[in-house]
Each structure stands twice: as structure tokens, then as C-alpha cells.
Amino acid sequence: MDYSEKVMDHFLNPRNMGEIENADAVGEVGNPQCGDIMRLYLKINDNKIVDAKFKTFGCGAAIASSSMLTELVIGKSIDEALDISNELVEEALGGLPDVKRHCSLLAEQALLSAIENYAKKRGIEIKTRKKRKK
């Protein structure tokens, strides 16, 4: 299986790995039976994501997708972060093999889960991409 240099770099040197104490948002997705579990932590100030960290149990593509996701979300507003798709994560990594594309989807789902967690804690409604397109 061929991986891009960016995938290998983010797998071997993951960015923002770890936890955020007192995170404003935490999202977890995955399935222990299949082996890929992603947990994403966000620190949010004034509707802006100021820090993001992850813990991922999974293959190299899952770790690389989590790492890239954190780089893509830091500095973004909640609305801007909601526009980050699995396709964007995959593109930023220089592509993923077809059998590993689900890893970028897990990254997108972890982000949505974290943002939904943030909204629920604050009693606010967040318009996800699907809700905004209607």
C-alpha cells in the first residue's frame, strides 16, 4: 500500500497528539471491533478553535488523518470548522489509498461530534453542513 509523504510524515511525527485538560469540546468516534477509535479535544475561545489535540487508536492512516485534522481546525471559527470535510482532510494529506479513505471520514465525524458536544454543553444550536444546505 502506497502512502503519500504527508501521510507518512503525519503518522511518524503526529501533530497535536494528546489531551486538553478542561477541553471545551470532546468528540469520540469509531468502533473498537474494527480497531479505529478517534478522540478529538477542542479548546474554544470567542467562537474560535484555539487548540486541538487528539488520541487515536488505529492504523497509520487514522493517526495521520487525526493529526492533519488538528492542523486544519486550529484558528478556525466553529462555522469554518464545520466546512472541513473528509475530502479536505484527504486532500491535505495528498490522498489516501481507497481502503483507508474511511480514516478521513472518521476525522470528519470526530470533529462534528466534538462541535455537537460543545453546542450541547452550552445549549446552543449549531448548523452542520447538512442543516445549512436545506
PDB file of C-alpha atoms in Angstrom, residues 54-119:
ATOM      1  CA  PHE A  54      -6.257  14.027  19.546  1.00  0.00           C
ATOM      2  CA  LYS A  55      -5.841  10.497  20.776  1.00  0.00           C
ATOM      3  CA  THR A  56      -6.309   7.857  18.124  1.00  0.00           C
ATOM      4  CA  PHE A  57      -6.110   4.113  18.398  1.00  0.00           C
ATOM      5  CA  GLY A  58      -5.789   2.820  14.881  1.00  0.00           C
ATOM      6  CA  CYS A  59      -3.719   2.426  11.764  1.00  0.00           C
ATOM      7  CA  GLY A  60      -1.230   4.908  10.339  1.00  0.00           C
ATOM      8  CA  ALA A  61      -3.848   6.493   8.075  1.00  0.00           C
ATOM      9  CA  ALA A  62      -6.156   7.081  11.065  1.00  0.00           C
ATOM     10  CA  ILE A  63      -3.363   8.732  13.050  1.00  0.00           C
ATOM     11  CA  ALA A  64      -2.317  10.846  10.048  1.00  0.00           C
ATOM     12  CA  SER A  65      -5.943  11.909   9.437  1.00  0.00           C
ATOM     13  CA  SER A  66      -6.337  12.939  13.096  1.00  0.00           C
ATOM     14  CA  SER A  67      -3.066  14.850  13.041  1.00  0.00           C
ATOM     15  CA  MET A  68      -3.956  16.708   9.842  1.00  0.00           C
ATOM     16  CA  LEU A  69      -7.436  17.496  11.160  1.00  0.00           C
ATOM     17  CA  THR A  70      -5.970  19.293  14.181  1.00  0.00           C
ATOM     18  CA  GLU A  71      -3.798  21.419  11.904  1.00  0.00           C
ATOM     19  CA  LEU A  72      -6.802  22.294   9.749  1.00  0.00           C
ATOM     20  CA  VAL A  73      -9.094  23.332  12.637  1.00  0.00           C
ATOM     21  CA  ILE A  74      -6.783  25.429  14.818  1.00  0.00           C
ATOM     22  CA  GLY A  75      -7.537  29.103  14.227  1.00  0.00           C
ATOM     23  CA  LYS A  76     -10.912  28.434  12.589  1.00  0.00           C
ATOM     24  CA  SER A  77     -14.296  29.630  13.806  1.00  0.00           C
ATOM     25  CA  ILE A  78     -16.911  26.984  14.586  1.00  0.00           C
ATOM     26  CA  ASP A  79     -18.669  27.738  11.278  1.00  0.00           C
ATOM     27  CA  GLU A  80     -15.405  27.445   9.338  1.00  0.00           C
ATOM     28  CA  ALA A  81     -14.585  24.176  11.113  1.00  0.00           C
ATOM     29  CA  LEU A  82     -17.969  22.759  10.111  1.00  0.00           C
ATOM     30  CA  ASP A  83     -16.888  23.122   6.481  1.00  0.00           C
ATOM     31  CA  ILE A  84     -13.915  20.786   6.981  1.00  0.00           C
ATOM     32  CA  SER A  85     -14.847  17.564   5.226  1.00  0.00           C
ATOM     33  CA  ASN A  86     -13.206  14.185   4.921  1.00  0.00           C
ATOM     34  CA  GLU A  87     -12.331  15.156   1.346  1.00  0.00           C
ATOM     35  CA  LEU A  88     -10.439  18.217   2.609  1.00  0.00           C
ATOM     36  CA  VAL A  89      -8.517  16.118   5.154  1.00  0.00           C
ATOM     37  CA  GLU A  90      -7.684  13.572   2.471  1.00  0.00           C
ATOM     38  CA  GLU A  91      -6.616  16.269   0.006  1.00  0.00           C
ATOM     39  CA  ALA A  92      -4.401  17.942   2.630  1.00  0.00           C
ATOM     40  CA  LEU A  93      -2.704  14.585   3.192  1.00  0.00           C
ATOM     41  CA  GLY A  94      -2.002  14.152  -0.516  1.00  0.00           C
ATOM     42  CA  GLY A  95      -4.570  11.366  -0.812  1.00  0.00           C
ATOM     43  CA  LEU A  96      -5.259   8.060   0.887  1.00  0.00           C
ATOM     44  CA  PRO A  97      -5.487   4.553  -0.570  1.00  0.00           C
ATOM     45  CA  ASP A  98      -9.110   3.584  -1.264  1.00  0.00           C
ATOM     46  CA  VAL A  99      -9.141   1.032   1.560  1.00  0.00           C
ATOM     47  CA  LYS A 100      -8.052   3.752   4.019  1.00  0.00           C
ATOM     48  CA  ARG A 101     -10.416   6.544   2.970  1.00  0.00           C
ATOM     49  CA  HIS A 102     -12.692   5.710   5.910  1.00  0.00           C
ATOM     50  CA  CYS A 103      -9.978   7.176   8.168  1.00  0.00           C
ATOM     51  CA  SER A 104     -10.563  10.672   6.798  1.00  0.00           C
ATOM     52  CA  LEU A 105     -14.304  10.141   7.303  1.00  0.00           C
ATOM     53  CA  LEU A 106     -13.650   9.239  10.954  1.00  0.00           C
ATOM     54  CA  ALA A 107     -11.730  12.512  11.320  1.00  0.00           C
ATOM     55  CA  GLU A 108     -14.699  14.480   9.948  1.00  0.00           C
ATOM     56  CA  GLN A 109     -17.074  12.588  12.244  1.00  0.00           C
ATOM     57  CA  ALA A 110     -14.838  13.234  15.283  1.00  0.00           C
ATOM     58  CA  LEU A 111     -14.885  16.955  14.515  1.00  0.00           C
ATOM     59  CA  LEU A 112     -18.679  17.002  14.162  1.00  0.00           C
ATOM     60  CA  SER A 113     -19.020  15.004  17.382  1.00  0.00           C
ATOM     61  CA  ALA A 114     -16.809  17.489  19.256  1.00  0.00           C
ATOM     62  CA  ILE A 115     -18.709  20.504  17.903  1.00  0.00           C
ATOM     63  CA  GLU A 116     -22.040  18.885  18.798  1.00  0.00           C
ATOM     64  CA  ASN A 117     -20.641  18.237  22.300  1.00  0.00           C
ATOM     65  CA  TYR A 118     -19.677  21.908  22.562  1.00  0.00           C
ATOM     66  CA  ALA A 119     -23.141  23.044  21.446  1.00  0.00           C
TER      67      ALA A 119
END
